[in-house]
mmCIF file of C-alpha atoms in Angstrom:
data_model
loop_
_atom_site.group_PDB
_atom_site.id
_atom_site.type_symbol
_atom_site.label_atom_id
_atom_site.label_comp_id
_atom_site.label_asym_id
_atom_site.label_seq_id
_atom_site.Cartn_x
_atom_site.Cartn_y
_atom_site.Cartn_z
ATOM 1 C CA MET G 1 284.208 224.737 196.202
ATOM 2 C CA VAL G 2 282.267 221.481 196.127
ATOM 3 C CA ALA G 3 278.550 221.584 195.413
ATOM 4 C CA TYR G 4 276.354 219.235 197.404
ATOM 5 C CA VAL G 5 272.953 218.156 196.221
ATOM 6 C CA ALA G 6 270.461 216.469 198.491
ATOM 7 C CA CYS G 7 266.802 215.819 198.601
ATOM 8 C CA ALA G 8 264.777 214.021 201.165
ATOM 9 C CA THR G 9 261.234 213.213 202.135
ATOM 10 C CA ALA G 10 259.670 211.241 204.898
ATOM 11 C CA GLU G 11 258.646 207.749 203.906
ATOM 12 C CA ARG G 12 255.525 206.193 205.339
ATOM 13 C CA LYS G 13 254.224 202.746 204.584
ATOM 14 C CA ASP G 14 251.332 201.276 206.511
ATOM 15 C CA GLU G 15 249.749 198.214 204.924
ATOM 16 C CA HIS G 16 246.861 198.174 207.410
ATOM 17 C CA LEU G 17 245.496 201.565 206.372
ATOM 18 C CA ALA G 18 243.817 202.220 203.050
ATOM 19 C CA GLU G 19 245.209 205.042 200.941
ATOM 20 C CA PRO G 20 242.985 208.110 200.961
ATOM 21 C CA ASP G 21 241.390 209.188 197.679
ATOM 22 C CA SER G 22 243.822 212.080 197.489
ATOM 23 C CA SER G 23 247.255 210.484 197.859
ATOM 24 C CA ARG G 24 249.114 213.772 197.480
ATOM 25 C CA ARG G 25 251.875 214.140 200.064
ATOM 26 C CA PRO G 26 254.352 216.966 200.595
ATOM 27 C CA GLU G 27 257.979 216.543 199.541
ATOM 28 C CA VAL G 28 260.835 218.913 200.345
ATOM 29 C CA ALA G 29 264.260 218.856 198.690
ATOM 30 C CA PHE G 30 267.276 221.159 198.866
ATOM 31 C CA GLN G 31 270.388 221.836 196.832
ATOM 32 C CA PHE G 32 273.566 223.763 197.647
ATOM 33 C CA LEU G 33 274.332 226.103 194.739
ATOM 34 C CA GLN G 34 277.626 227.462 193.515
ATOM 35 C CA ASP G 35 277.675 231.247 193.185
ATOM 36 C CA PRO G 36 279.405 232.137 189.899
ATOM 37 C CA HIS G 37 280.451 235.491 191.421
ATOM 38 C CA ARG G 38 281.984 234.055 194.588
ATOM 39 C CA VAL G 39 285.320 235.406 195.756
ATOM 40 C CA THR G 40 287.990 232.767 196.214
ATOM 41 C CA PRO G 41 290.099 233.363 199.321
ATOM 42 C CA HIS G 42 293.684 234.457 198.690
ATOM 43 C CA LEU G 43 295.874 231.595 199.791
ATOM 44 C CA ALA G 44 299.608 231.636 200.410
ATOM 45 C CA GLU G 45 301.800 228.806 199.227
ATOM 46 C CA GLY G 46 301.184 225.754 201.376
ATOM 47 C CA GLU G 47 297.634 226.820 202.289
ATOM 48 C CA GLU G 48 294.351 225.235 201.253
ATOM 49 C CA PHE G 49 290.723 226.201 201.699
ATOM 50 C CA MET G 50 288.429 223.586 203.207
ATOM 51 C CA ALA G 51 284.751 224.171 202.401
ATOM 52 C CA PRO G 52 282.185 223.672 205.160
ATOM 53 C CA PHE G 53 280.718 220.197 205.366
ATOM 54 C CA PRO G 54 277.085 219.717 206.443
ATOM 55 C CA LEU G 55 276.594 217.662 209.614
ATOM 56 C CA ASP G 56 272.920 218.110 210.441
ATOM 57 C CA THR G 57 270.474 219.609 207.946
ATOM 58 C CA PRO G 58 266.881 219.012 209.046
ATOM 59 C CA LEU G 59 264.433 219.809 206.294
ATOM 60 C CA PRO G 60 261.801 222.529 206.610
ATOM 61 C CA GLN G 61 258.266 221.510 207.405
ATOM 62 C CA TYR G 62 255.837 221.893 204.544
ATOM 63 C CA PRO G 63 253.652 224.865 205.588
ATOM 64 C CA GLN G 64 250.186 223.929 206.802
ATOM 65 C CA GLY G 65 247.444 225.108 204.536
ATOM 66 C CA ALA G 66 249.666 225.037 201.454
ATOM 67 C CA HIS G 67 248.756 221.458 200.489
ATOM 68 C CA ALA G 68 245.498 222.278 198.729
ATOM 69 C CA ASP G 69 246.581 225.662 197.409
ATOM 70 C CA VAL G 70 249.851 224.694 195.730
ATOM 71 C CA SER G 71 249.816 222.535 192.609
ATOM 72 C CA ALA G 72 253.180 223.532 191.085
ATOM 73 C CA PRO G 73 256.455 223.168 193.000
ATOM 74 C CA THR G 74 257.533 226.152 195.083
ATOM 75 C CA ILE G 75 261.224 227.058 194.754
ATOM 76 C CA LEU G 76 262.917 229.256 197.371
ATOM 77 C CA THR G 77 266.609 230.254 197.323
ATOM 78 C CA VAL G 78 268.350 231.712 200.380
ATOM 79 C CA ARG G 79 271.917 232.583 201.327
ATOM 80 C CA ILE G 80 273.111 231.288 204.681
ATOM 81 C CA VAL G 81 276.198 232.485 206.526
ATOM 82 C CA VAL G 82 278.011 229.669 208.305
ATOM 83 C CA GLY G 83 280.085 230.994 211.210
ATOM 84 C CA GLU G 84 283.466 229.885 212.521
ATOM 85 C CA ASP G 85 281.703 227.554 214.951
ATOM 86 C CA GLY G 86 279.751 225.764 212.189
ATOM 87 C CA THR G 87 276.348 227.235 213.032
ATOM 88 C CA VAL G 88 274.161 229.296 210.708
ATOM 89 C CA ARG G 89 274.609 232.938 211.719
ATOM 90 C CA GLU G 90 272.359 234.622 209.148
ATOM 91 C CA VAL G 91 269.697 233.749 206.605
ATOM 92 C CA LEU G 92 269.598 236.287 203.767
ATOM 93 C CA GLU G 93 267.968 236.720 200.377
ATOM 94 C CA SER G 94 270.125 235.046 197.746
ATOM 95 C CA PRO G 95 271.185 237.094 194.723
ATOM 96 C CA LEU G 96 270.965 233.922 192.615
ATOM 97 C CA PRO G 97 267.830 233.370 190.545
ATOM 98 C CA GLY G 98 265.410 230.633 191.382
ATOM 99 C CA THR G 99 262.602 231.720 193.698
ATOM 100 C CA SER G 100 259.032 230.939 192.630
ATOM 101 C CA GLY G 101 257.014 231.130 195.805
ATOM 102 C CA GLY G 102 253.809 232.727 194.605
ATOM 103 C CA ASP G 103 251.105 233.643 197.121
ATOM 104 C CA MET G 104 252.463 231.319 199.823
ATOM 105 C CA GLU G 105 256.108 232.482 199.582
ATOM 106 C CA ALA G 106 256.120 234.050 203.069
ATOM 107 C CA SER G 107 254.954 230.764 204.638
ATOM 108 C CA PHE G 108 257.657 228.803 202.823
ATOM 109 C CA ARG G 109 260.307 231.377 203.799
ATOM 110 C CA VAL G 110 259.388 231.075 207.505
ATOM 111 C CA ALA G 111 259.690 227.276 207.246
ATOM 112 C CA VAL G 112 263.109 227.574 205.571
ATOM 113 C CA ASP G 113 264.402 230.106 208.125
ATOM 114 C CA GLU G 114 263.330 227.913 211.058
ATOM 115 C CA ALA G 115 265.005 224.840 209.558
ATOM 116 C CA VAL G 116 268.336 226.300 208.419
ATOM 117 C CA ARG G 117 268.935 228.081 211.716
ATOM 118 C CA ARG G 118 269.209 224.578 213.235
ATOM 119 C CA TRP G 119 271.747 223.380 210.643
ATOM 120 C CA THR G 120 275.300 222.583 211.724
ATOM 121 C CA PHE G 121 278.483 222.210 209.697
ATOM 122 C CA VAL G 122 282.118 221.332 210.070
ATOM 123 C CA PRO G 123 283.249 224.953 209.670
ATOM 124 C CA ALA G 124 285.156 226.214 206.662
ATOM 125 C CA ALA G 125 288.864 226.653 207.314
ATOM 126 C CA ILE G 126 292.122 227.742 205.798
ATOM 127 C CA ARG G 127 294.777 225.180 206.637
ATOM 128 C CA ARG G 128 298.543 225.644 206.481
ATOM 129 C CA LEU G 129 300.244 222.462 205.329
ATOM 130 C CA GLU G 130 303.708 221.070 204.829
ATOM 131 C CA PRO G 131 304.771 217.813 203.231
ATOM 132 C CA GLY G 132 305.644 214.899 205.491
ATOM 133 C CA GLU G 133 308.618 212.599 205.077
ATOM 134 C CA ASP G 134 309.317 210.281 202.174
ATOM 135 C CA ALA G 135 309.577 207.013 204.101
ATOM 136 C CA ASP G 136 309.407 204.774 201.029
ATOM 137 C CA HIS G 137 311.990 206.830 199.068
ATOM 138 C CA ASP G 138 309.825 207.382 195.979
ATOM 139 C CA SER G 139 310.560 211.140 195.918
ATOM 140 C CA GLN G 140 306.996 211.890 197.084
ATOM 141 C CA PRO G 141 305.930 212.750 200.641
ATOM 142 C CA ASP G 142 303.912 209.931 202.204
ATOM 143 C CA TYR G 143 301.623 212.273 204.135
ATOM 144 C CA THR G 144 300.839 215.922 204.759
ATOM 145 C CA ILE G 145 301.294 217.693 208.074
ATOM 146 C CA VAL G 146 298.669 220.255 209.104
ATOM 147 C CA LEU G 147 300.615 223.038 210.816
ATOM 148 C CA ASP G 148 297.549 225.072 211.755
ATOM 149 C CA SER G 149 293.960 225.676 210.768
ATOM 150 C CA THR G 150 291.998 228.913 210.927
ATOM 151 C CA ARG G 151 288.217 228.670 210.793
ATOM 152 C CA VAL G 152 286.533 231.236 208.585
ATOM 153 C CA PRO G 153 282.914 232.302 208.007
ATOM 154 C CA VAL G 154 281.476 231.550 204.575
ATOM 155 C CA TYR G 155 278.172 231.839 202.784
ATOM 156 C CA LEU G 156 276.263 229.144 200.962
ATOM 157 C CA ASP G 157 273.328 229.566 198.618
ATOM 158 C CA VAL G 158 270.673 226.929 199.144
ATOM 159 C CA ARG G 159 267.692 226.240 196.914
ATOM 160 C CA PHE G 160 264.651 224.509 198.425
ATOM 161 C CA LYS G 161 261.986 222.786 196.390
ATOM 162 C CA PHE G 162 258.591 222.209 197.995
ATOM 163 C CA GLU G 163 256.164 220.027 196.061
ATOM 164 C CA ILE G 164 253.251 217.650 196.370
ATOM 165 C CA VAL G 165 253.917 214.199 194.909
ATOM 166 C CA GLU G 166 251.648 211.278 194.221
ATOM 167 C CA GLY G 167 252.118 208.193 196.374
ATOM 168 C CA ILE G 168 254.707 207.601 199.048
ATOM 169 C CA GLY G 169 257.634 209.945 199.620
ATOM 170 C CA ARG G 170 261.180 208.651 199.325
ATOM 171 C CA VAL G 171 264.462 209.715 200.897
ATOM 172 C CA ARG G 172 267.227 210.384 198.376
ATOM 173 C CA ILE G 173 270.580 212.108 198.781
ATOM 174 C CA ASP G 174 272.835 212.754 195.779
ATOM 175 C CA VAL G 175 276.315 214.275 196.098
ATOM 176 C CA VAL G 176 277.805 216.027 193.068
ATOM 177 C CA HIS G 177 281.532 216.831 193.004
#
């Protein structure tokens, strides 16, 4: 399975307005985690598993009232179940370590639940393949034919990091293979 890493924040730059004395702004990032105990699907010869691919992943809103109360980052890890149609069917507690929500954890969890329930994916699938023809006669097929594809539900563990940063937020997305 491929692990995707992404983080994003809203960027605001307005040269006409003076920066307030407290230039702390909320930043939210997320990371897809690989579960070391995951079960790999049993595939027959000529089959391959295609992991879900995120299409739309709006970030949670930083909970109101948490700005002044939270000085250290808040980390929250959840398990989402992506259905055959590419929508998030369930949001569960993740068995993976990594939650550090403190007193405001419930507020952060509500924000995460509301956001991930709007996420959409290209669904995971098991595809049955066969080699195409060898048109250039190099003893290798020049393409692969997809005979059929069966969508399957999967789970993903997602870690969210909520923090206050100095200055202007930036949008950054990193993909790790």
